[in-house]
Coordinates of C-alpha atoms in Angstrom, one line a residue:
M1 CA 26.2 7.1 -10.1
E2 CA 24.1 7.6 -13.1
T3 CA 21.2 5.3 -11.7
F4 CA 21.3 7.2 -8.5
L5 CA 21.3 10.7 -10.0
I6 CA 18.2 9.6 -12.3
R7 CA 16.3 8.2 -9.4
A8 CA 17.0 11.1 -7.1
L9 CA 15.9 13.5 -10.0
Q10 CA 12.7 11.6 -10.3
L11 CA 12.2 11.7 -6.5
I12 CA 12.8 15.6 -6.4
M13 CA 10.4 16.3 -9.2
S14 CA 7.5 13.9 -7.8
L15 CA 7.7 15.4 -4.2
S16 CA 8.1 18.9 -5.6
L17 CA 4.8 18.5 -7.6
L18 CA 3.0 16.7 -4.8
V19 CA 4.2 19.5 -1.9
I20 CA 2.9 22.2 -4.5
I21 CA -0.6 20.5 -5.0
H22 CA -1.0 19.6 -1.3
E23 CA -0.1 23.1 0.1
G24 CA -1.9 24.7 -2.7
G25 CA -5.0 22.9 -1.5
H26 CA -4.7 24.5 1.8
F27 CA -3.7 28.0 0.4
L28 CA -6.7 28.1 -2.1
F29 CA -9.3 27.0 0.5
A30 CA -7.8 29.8 2.8
R31 CA -8.1 32.5 0.2
L32 CA -11.6 31.3 -0.6
F33 CA -12.6 32.1 3.1
K34 CA -10.5 35.3 3.1
V35 CA -7.8 33.9 5.4
R36 CA -4.5 35.5 5.1
V37 CA -1.7 33.3 4.1
E38 CA 1.7 34.9 5.3
K39 CA 4.1 32.1 3.7
F40 CA 3.8 29.5 0.9
S41 CA 7.1 27.4 0.9
L42 CA 8.1 24.4 -1.2
F43 CA 10.6 22.4 1.1
F44 CA 11.5 23.6 4.7
D45 CA 13.7 26.4 5.2
P46 CA 15.1 26.6 8.7
W47 CA 17.5 29.6 9.2
F48 CA 17.4 30.6 5.5
S49 CA 15.7 30.1 2.2
L50 CA 17.2 29.4 -1.3
F51 CA 14.9 31.7 -3.0
K52 CA 11.9 34.1 -1.7
Y53 CA 9.5 36.5 -3.5
K54 CA 6.7 38.5 -2.2
P55 CA 4.6 40.1 -5.0
K56 CA 3.5 43.9 -4.6
N57 CA 0.2 44.2 -2.7
S58 CA 0.2 40.6 -1.7
D59 CA 0.2 39.3 2.0
T60 CA 2.0 35.9 1.0
E61 CA 5.8 35.5 0.5
Y62 CA 6.7 32.6 -1.8
S63 CA 9.8 30.8 -0.9
I64 CA 11.9 27.7 -1.7
G65 CA 13.7 26.0 1.2
W66 CA 16.9 23.9 1.5
L67 CA 15.6 21.0 3.3
P68 CA 13.5 18.8 0.9
L69 CA 11.4 17.1 3.6
G70 CA 8.1 18.7 2.4
G71 CA 6.7 22.2 2.6
Y72 CA 4.1 24.4 4.5
V73 CA 1.8 27.3 4.2
K74 CA 1.8 29.6 7.1
I75 CA -1.8 30.6 7.8
S76 CA -2.5 33.4 10.1
G77 CA -4.1 32.8 13.4
M78 CA -3.3 28.9 13.7
I79 CA -0.8 26.8 15.7
D80 CA 1.2 25.1 12.9
E81 CA 4.9 24.1 12.0
S82 CA 5.9 27.7 12.5
M83 CA 4.9 27.4 16.5
D84 CA 4.3 31.1 16.2
T85 CA 2.7 31.3 19.8
E86 CA 3.3 35.2 19.9
Q87 CA 0.7 36.0 17.2
M88 CA -1.7 33.7 19.2
K89 CA -1.5 36.2 22.0
Q90 CA -2.5 39.1 20.0
P91 CA -6.4 40.1 19.7
E92 CA -8.2 37.8 17.2
Q93 CA -8.4 39.6 13.7
P94 CA -11.1 39.0 11.1
W95 CA -8.6 37.6 8.5
E96 CA -7.0 35.0 10.8
F97 CA -7.8 31.2 10.6
R98 CA -9.0 31.3 14.3
S99 CA -11.8 33.9 13.5
K100 CA -13.5 31.7 11.0
P101 CA -16.5 29.4 11.5
A102 CA -15.5 25.6 12.2
H103 CA -16.8 24.4 9.0
Q104 CA -14.6 26.7 6.9
R105 CA -11.5 25.9 9.2
L106 CA -12.2 22.2 8.5
L107 CA -12.2 22.6 4.7
I108 CA -9.1 24.5 4.8
M109 CA -7.4 21.6 6.8
V110 CA -8.7 19.0 4.4
G111 CA -7.8 21.0 1.4
G112 CA -4.3 19.3 1.1
V113 CA -5.4 16.0 1.5
L114 CA -8.4 16.5 -1.3
F115 CA -6.0 17.9 -3.9
N116 CA -3.4 15.1 -3.4
F117 CA -6.4 12.6 -4.1
I118 CA -7.7 14.7 -6.9
L119 CA -4.3 14.7 -8.3
A120 CA -3.8 11.0 -8.3
L121 CA -7.1 10.2 -9.9
F122 CA -6.2 12.6 -12.7
I123 CA -2.8 11.4 -13.2
Y124 CA -4.1 7.7 -13.1
S125 CA -6.8 8.9 -15.8
M126 CA -4.2 10.7 -18.2
I127 CA -1.8 7.6 -17.8
L128 CA -4.8 5.3 -18.9
F129 CA -5.5 7.7 -21.7
A130 CA -2.1 8.0 -23.0
W131 CA -0.8 4.6 -22.5
G132 CA -3.7 2.4 -21.9
D133 CA -3.5 -0.7 -19.7
S134 CA -1.7 -3.8 -20.3
Y135 CA -1.3 -7.1 -18.3
I136 CA -0.5 -10.7 -18.6
P137 CA -3.3 -13.0 -17.5
V138 CA -2.0 -15.3 -15.0
Q139 CA -4.0 -18.2 -16.2
K140 CA -2.7 -17.7 -20.0
A141 CA 0.9 -17.7 -18.9
T142 CA 1.3 -21.5 -19.9
M143 CA 4.8 -21.6 -18.3
G144 CA 3.2 -20.6 -14.9
M145 CA 5.2 -18.8 -12.1
Q146 CA 8.7 -18.8 -10.5
F147 CA 8.2 -18.8 -6.8
N148 CA 10.5 -17.4 -3.7
E149 CA 11.4 -19.9 -1.1
T150 CA 8.8 -18.9 1.4
A151 CA 6.0 -19.7 -1.1
K152 CA 7.6 -23.0 -2.0
S153 CA 7.9 -23.9 1.7
I154 CA 4.1 -23.8 2.0
G155 CA 3.6 -25.8 -1.2
F156 CA 3.7 -23.8 -4.4
R157 CA 6.1 -25.2 -7.0
D158 CA 7.8 -23.5 -10.0
G159 CA 5.4 -23.7 -13.0
D160 CA 2.3 -23.7 -11.1
I161 CA -0.6 -21.7 -12.7
L162 CA -2.5 -19.4 -10.4
L163 CA -6.1 -20.2 -10.7
S164 CA -8.2 -18.6 -7.7
A165 CA -7.9 -17.8 -4.0
D166 CA -10.8 -19.0 -2.0
G167 CA -12.8 -19.6 -5.1
E168 CA -12.2 -16.1 -6.4
E169 CA -10.6 -16.4 -9.9
L170 CA -7.1 -14.6 -10.1
V171 CA -6.6 -12.5 -13.4
R172 CA -3.6 -10.4 -13.3
Y173 CA -0.7 -10.5 -11.0
D174 CA -0.2 -7.2 -9.2
G175 CA -0.7 -6.0 -5.5
D176 CA -4.2 -6.5 -5.4
M177 CA -3.9 -10.2 -6.4
L178 CA -0.9 -10.8 -3.9
R179 CA -3.3 -9.6 -1.0
K180 CA -5.9 -11.9 -2.2
V181 CA -3.5 -14.8 -2.0
V182 CA -2.1 -13.7 1.3
D183 CA -5.4 -13.2 2.9
A184 CA -6.8 -16.5 1.4
R185 CA -7.0 -19.8 3.3
E186 CA -6.8 -22.0 0.1
V187 CA -5.2 -21.0 -3.3
T188 CA -5.7 -23.4 -6.4
V189 CA -3.0 -23.9 -8.8
L190 CA -2.8 -25.9 -12.1
R191 CA 0.2 -28.1 -11.8
G192 CA 0.8 -29.9 -15.0
N193 CA -2.9 -31.3 -15.8
E194 CA -4.1 -31.4 -12.1
K195 CA -5.6 -28.9 -10.0
V196 CA -3.7 -28.7 -6.6
S197 CA -4.7 -26.8 -3.3
V198 CA -2.1 -24.9 -1.6
Y199 CA -3.2 -24.0 2.1
I200 CA -2.0 -20.4 3.1
P201 CA -0.9 -20.0 6.9
E202 CA -2.0 -16.9 8.9
E203 CA 1.4 -15.3 9.2
M204 CA 2.0 -15.5 5.3
M205 CA 2.4 -11.8 5.0
Q206 CA 4.8 -11.5 7.9
K207 CA 6.9 -14.2 6.3
L208 CA 7.0 -12.4 3.0
M209 CA 8.3 -9.2 4.5
T210 CA 11.2 -10.7 5.7
D211 CA 12.0 -11.9 2.1
S212 CA 14.3 -10.0 -0.3
V213 CA 12.8 -11.7 -3.3
K214 CA 9.1 -11.1 -4.6
F215 CA 6.6 -13.8 -3.8
A216 CA 6.5 -14.9 -7.6
Y217 CA 7.6 -13.8 -11.0
Y218 CA 6.2 -15.0 -14.5
R219 CA 8.1 -17.7 -15.9
F220 CA 9.0 -16.9 -19.5
P221 CA 11.3 -18.6 -22.2
F222 CA 14.9 -17.6 -22.6
V223 CA 14.5 -15.9 -26.1
I224 CA 17.7 -14.4 -27.2
D225 CA 17.7 -10.6 -27.7
S226 CA 21.3 -9.7 -28.6
I227 CA 24.6 -11.7 -29.0
V228 CA 28.1 -10.6 -28.3
A229 CA 30.3 -10.6 -31.5
A230 CA 32.8 -13.5 -31.4
S231 CA 31.3 -14.8 -28.1
P232 CA 30.9 -18.6 -27.5
A233 CA 27.1 -18.3 -28.6
Q234 CA 27.9 -16.7 -31.9
L235 CA 30.7 -19.0 -32.8
A236 CA 28.3 -22.0 -32.1
G237 CA 25.8 -20.6 -34.6
L238 CA 23.1 -19.4 -32.0
Q239 CA 21.0 -16.4 -33.5
K240 CA 19.0 -13.5 -32.1
G241 CA 15.4 -14.9 -31.6
D242 CA 16.6 -18.4 -30.7
S243 CA 14.5 -19.7 -27.7
I244 CA 16.8 -21.8 -25.2
V245 CA 14.6 -24.6 -23.8
A246 CA 17.2 -27.0 -22.2
L247 CA 20.8 -26.9 -20.7
N248 CA 22.7 -30.1 -20.3
G249 CA 19.7 -31.9 -21.0
T250 CA 17.6 -30.3 -18.2
P251 CA 14.6 -28.2 -19.5
V252 CA 14.8 -24.5 -18.6
A253 CA 13.0 -21.3 -18.7
Y254 CA 14.8 -17.9 -18.3
Y255 CA 15.2 -18.2 -14.5
D256 CA 16.3 -21.7 -14.6
F257 CA 19.0 -21.2 -17.0
M258 CA 20.3 -18.2 -15.0
N259 CA 20.2 -20.3 -11.9
Q260 CA 21.9 -23.1 -13.5
M261 CA 24.7 -21.0 -15.0
D262 CA 25.4 -19.4 -11.5
S263 CA 25.4 -22.8 -9.9
L264 CA 28.0 -23.8 -12.4
R265 CA 30.0 -20.8 -11.7
K266 CA 29.9 -21.2 -7.9
N267 CA 30.9 -24.9 -8.0
K268 CA 33.6 -24.4 -10.5
A269 CA 36.3 -25.7 -8.4
S270 CA 34.5 -29.1 -7.6
L271 CA 33.6 -29.5 -11.2
Q272 CA 37.2 -29.2 -12.5
A273 CA 37.9 -32.4 -10.4
D274 CA 35.7 -34.2 -12.9
S275 CA 37.3 -35.6 -16.1
L276 CA 34.8 -33.7 -18.2
D277 CA 35.5 -30.1 -19.2
P278 CA 33.0 -28.1 -17.1
H279 CA 32.8 -25.3 -19.5
Q280 CA 31.4 -27.5 -22.2
L281 CA 27.5 -27.1 -22.3
T282 CA 24.9 -28.7 -24.3
I283 CA 22.1 -26.2 -25.3
A284 CA 18.9 -27.3 -26.7
Y285 CA 16.9 -24.3 -28.6
Y286 CA 14.2 -23.6 -31.0
R287 CA 14.4 -21.5 -34.0
A288 CA 11.4 -20.7 -36.1
G289 CA 9.6 -23.8 -34.5
V290 CA 12.3 -26.1 -35.3
A291 CA 14.4 -27.9 -32.5
D292 CA 18.1 -28.0 -32.5
T293 CA 20.9 -28.9 -30.2
I294 CA 24.5 -27.2 -30.1
S295 CA 27.4 -27.8 -27.9
L296 CA 29.6 -24.7 -26.8
K297 CA 32.4 -23.9 -24.4
A298 CA 31.4 -21.0 -22.1
D299 CA 34.3 -18.7 -20.9
S300 CA 36.0 -18.8 -17.7
T301 CA 33.2 -17.0 -15.8
Y302 CA 30.2 -19.0 -17.6
K303 CA 29.1 -16.5 -19.8
I304 CA 28.3 -17.5 -23.4
G305 CA 27.7 -13.8 -24.8
V306 CA 23.8 -13.4 -25.1
T307 CA 21.2 -11.2 -23.5
A308 CA 17.7 -12.1 -23.1
Q309 CA 14.3 -10.6 -24.3
S310 CA 13.1 -8.8 -21.1
D311 CA 9.9 -7.4 -22.5
L312 CA 7.2 -9.9 -21.1
T313 CA 4.5 -8.5 -23.4
K314 CA 6.5 -9.8 -26.5
L315 CA 7.1 -13.4 -24.9
L316 CA 3.7 -14.1 -23.1
P317 CA 0.1 -13.4 -24.0
S318 CA -0.9 -10.0 -22.8
V319 CA -4.3 -8.2 -22.7
D320 CA -4.2 -4.5 -23.9
V321 CA -6.9 -2.3 -23.1
K322 CA -7.1 1.3 -24.7
Y323 CA -9.3 4.2 -23.2
G324 CA -10.7 7.4 -24.9
F325 CA -10.5 10.7 -23.3
F326 CA -13.8 10.5 -21.4
E327 CA -13.6 6.7 -20.6
S328 CA -10.2 7.2 -18.9
F329 CA -11.9 9.2 -16.0
P330 CA -14.1 6.6 -14.4
A331 CA -11.4 4.0 -15.0
G332 CA -8.7 6.3 -13.4
V333 CA -11.0 6.8 -10.5
A334 CA -11.5 3.1 -10.0
L335 CA -7.8 2.5 -10.1
G336 CA -7.1 5.3 -7.6
V337 CA -9.8 4.0 -5.2
K338 CA -8.5 0.6 -5.6
T339 CA -5.0 1.7 -4.9
L340 CA -6.0 3.5 -1.9
K341 CA -8.1 0.6 -0.5
G342 CA -5.0 -1.7 -0.9
Y343 CA -2.6 0.7 0.8
V344 CA -5.0 1.3 3.8
G345 CA -5.7 -2.7 4.1
D346 CA -1.8 -3.0 4.1
M347 CA -1.4 -0.5 7.1
K348 CA -2.2 -3.3 9.5
Y349 CA 1.2 -4.9 8.8
L350 CA 3.1 -1.8 9.8
F351 CA 2.3 -2.6 13.4
S352 CA 4.1 -5.9 13.4
K353 CA 7.7 -6.4 14.1
E354 CA 8.3 -7.2 10.5
G355 CA 6.2 -4.4 9.1
A356 CA 8.2 -1.9 11.5
K357 CA 11.6 -3.1 9.7
Q358 CA 10.1 -2.7 6.2
L359 CA 9.4 1.1 6.8
G360 CA 11.5 3.0 4.6
G361 CA 12.7 6.7 4.3
F362 CA 13.9 8.6 1.1
G363 CA 16.0 6.0 0.1
T364 CA 13.1 3.5 -0.2
I365 CA 10.9 6.2 -1.9
G366 CA 13.6 6.8 -4.5
S367 CA 14.2 3.3 -5.2
I368 CA 10.6 2.8 -6.5
F369 CA 11.5 4.9 -9.5
P370 CA 12.8 3.4 -12.6
A371 CA 16.6 3.2 -13.1
T372 CA 16.3 4.6 -16.6
W373 CA 14.1 7.6 -17.3
D374 CA 10.4 6.4 -18.0
W375 CA 7.6 8.9 -18.0
H376 CA 4.9 6.2 -17.6
Q377 CA 6.6 5.0 -14.5
F378 CA 7.3 8.3 -13.4
W379 CA 3.9 9.3 -13.4
Y380 CA 2.4 6.1 -12.2
M381 CA 4.7 6.3 -9.2
T382 CA 3.9 10.0 -8.6
A383 CA 0.3 9.1 -8.4
F384 CA 1.1 6.2 -5.9
L385 CA 3.0 8.6 -3.7
S386 CA 0.0 11.3 -3.8
I387 CA -2.3 8.6 -2.8
I388 CA 0.0 7.7 0.2
L389 CA 0.6 11.4 1.1
A390 CA -3.1 12.0 1.3
F391 CA -3.8 9.0 3.5
M392 CA -0.8 9.6 5.7
N393 CA -1.8 13.4 6.2
I394 CA -5.4 12.6 7.2
L395 CA -4.2 10.2 10.0
P396 CA -5.4 11.7 13.5
I397 CA -2.0 12.5 14.5
P398 CA -1.1 16.0 16.0
A399 CA 0.8 18.1 13.6
L400 CA -0.6 16.3 10.6
D401 CA -3.8 17.6 8.8
G402 CA -5.7 14.8 10.5
G403 CA -4.8 16.0 13.8
H404 CA -6.3 19.2 13.3
V405 CA -9.2 17.8 11.7
L406 CA -9.7 15.7 14.9
F407 CA -9.6 18.6 16.9
L408 CA -12.0 20.5 14.7
L409 CA -14.5 17.7 14.8
Y410 CA -14.3 17.8 18.6
E411 CA -15.0 21.4 18.5
I412 CA -18.2 21.2 16.3
I413 CA -19.6 18.3 18.4
A414 CA -18.7 19.6 21.8
R415 CA -19.1 23.4 20.9
R416 CA -16.0 24.4 22.4
K417 CA -12.5 25.0 21.3
P418 CA -9.5 23.1 22.6
S419 CA -7.3 25.7 24.5
D420 CA -4.4 27.4 22.7
K421 CA -2.1 25.8 25.2
F422 CA -3.5 22.2 24.6
M423 CA -3.1 22.8 20.8
E424 CA 0.6 24.0 21.3
Y425 CA 1.5 20.9 23.4
A426 CA -0.4 18.7 21.0
Q427 CA 1.7 20.4 17.9
M428 CA 4.9 19.6 19.9
V429 CA 4.0 16.1 20.5
G430 CA 3.0 15.4 17.0
M431 CA 6.3 17.0 15.5
V432 CA 8.3 14.8 18.0
L433 CA 6.5 11.6 16.8
L434 CA 6.9 12.5 13.3
F435 CA 10.6 13.3 13.5
G436 CA 10.9 10.2 15.4
L437 CA 9.1 8.2 12.5
L438 CA 11.2 10.0 10.1
I439 CA 14.6 9.2 11.6
W440 CA 13.7 5.3 12.2
A441 CA 12.5 5.2 8.5
N442 CA 15.7 6.5 7.3
F443 CA 17.6 4.6 9.8
N444 CA 16.0 1.4 8.2
D445 CA 17.3 2.6 4.7
I446 CA 20.9 2.8 6.2
L447 CA 20.7 -0.6 7.5
R448 CA 19.5 -1.9 4.4
F449 CA 22.2 -0.3 2.4
F450 CA 25.3 -1.5 4.6
F451 CA 23.8 -4.6 5.6

């Protein structure tokens, strides 16, 4: 429950900021061109609002709705989410959206998307300034990678060190590198002392989208971080900082050790038929560079009472880059542009069967936030969501900003406005499509939760 509340709070805080900035972009451009804004609402407010306030001598009412699915600004003289068609039947007024030149209306409509993208670039810049950038070079991770079953089925092996994709050197394991691997025809890895080619099938991304496990993880040693008092590990003499390198004579990294212990636990009944005690384990480890071996007896659930170090930057060689205040801005812009290009490139998979199943709602969005409060990750995810919100809103779908932009561009090119009746129908069609998409995405979340 605590994890749920932490993630829910982060989600609400992040969405609130993004909605305020997005709608603030529309609001500021509208006021710049002297267009009246009747309402500025954080979240939707069908039937009633949780809070509303209208300053003296102001045309705008500010409110907080009870339905946290977004927000809106009600701009005089345009067909929007409010579907206020009665206003459109009245004579045109100079303070209305419809009375302004097309280029001004265009800027008002792109204002939200523009502000969201600028916000993302600013957040990325401040993240780099405050925390810098840290990553583990894939070619210096001497234990290689741990691959999922799909990756192994096409030729990858645990311990492979990723070198290049179609001749392009692979540097750091992130979404950008995964795209290079998936889109490549040939990936070169270092296996032992030999370079090996792995050929990537065309449908690789579709296969990966059906997996519940990531394509690969860094392999890292099982270094003991803490030991439970009076546990089998402590009684046998293991200490914090010891690096476990073999279990029952088989060399292991972290995941190997965990998988072998899990296998012993699952096969407990068959192992008990053996004359040997299945709970008796032989563990080889290094302490301050000196190898040693001990024997210990795990408890009935095959736990030995240790937790492993999980900070990979302490276990594997890492690169740390620091940025000055002014240096952080071009780096933040580059990171934001790369993130946008990667997200746009991934959109092609949305229209596949596997991609449609991956579509997620608020549960999926909430799950990307960390289970414990982490300001670095909070701001990183907020910047990422701001990129997504900007891109999704500029899509040429009626009821989205991009739909209004599309009709405005038509007006500029054709020198004639679409009729109010057409805009009304387009808005309704767009809203139906968006609500259908919203229902489908959240239905996927429900299916994933129960099944």
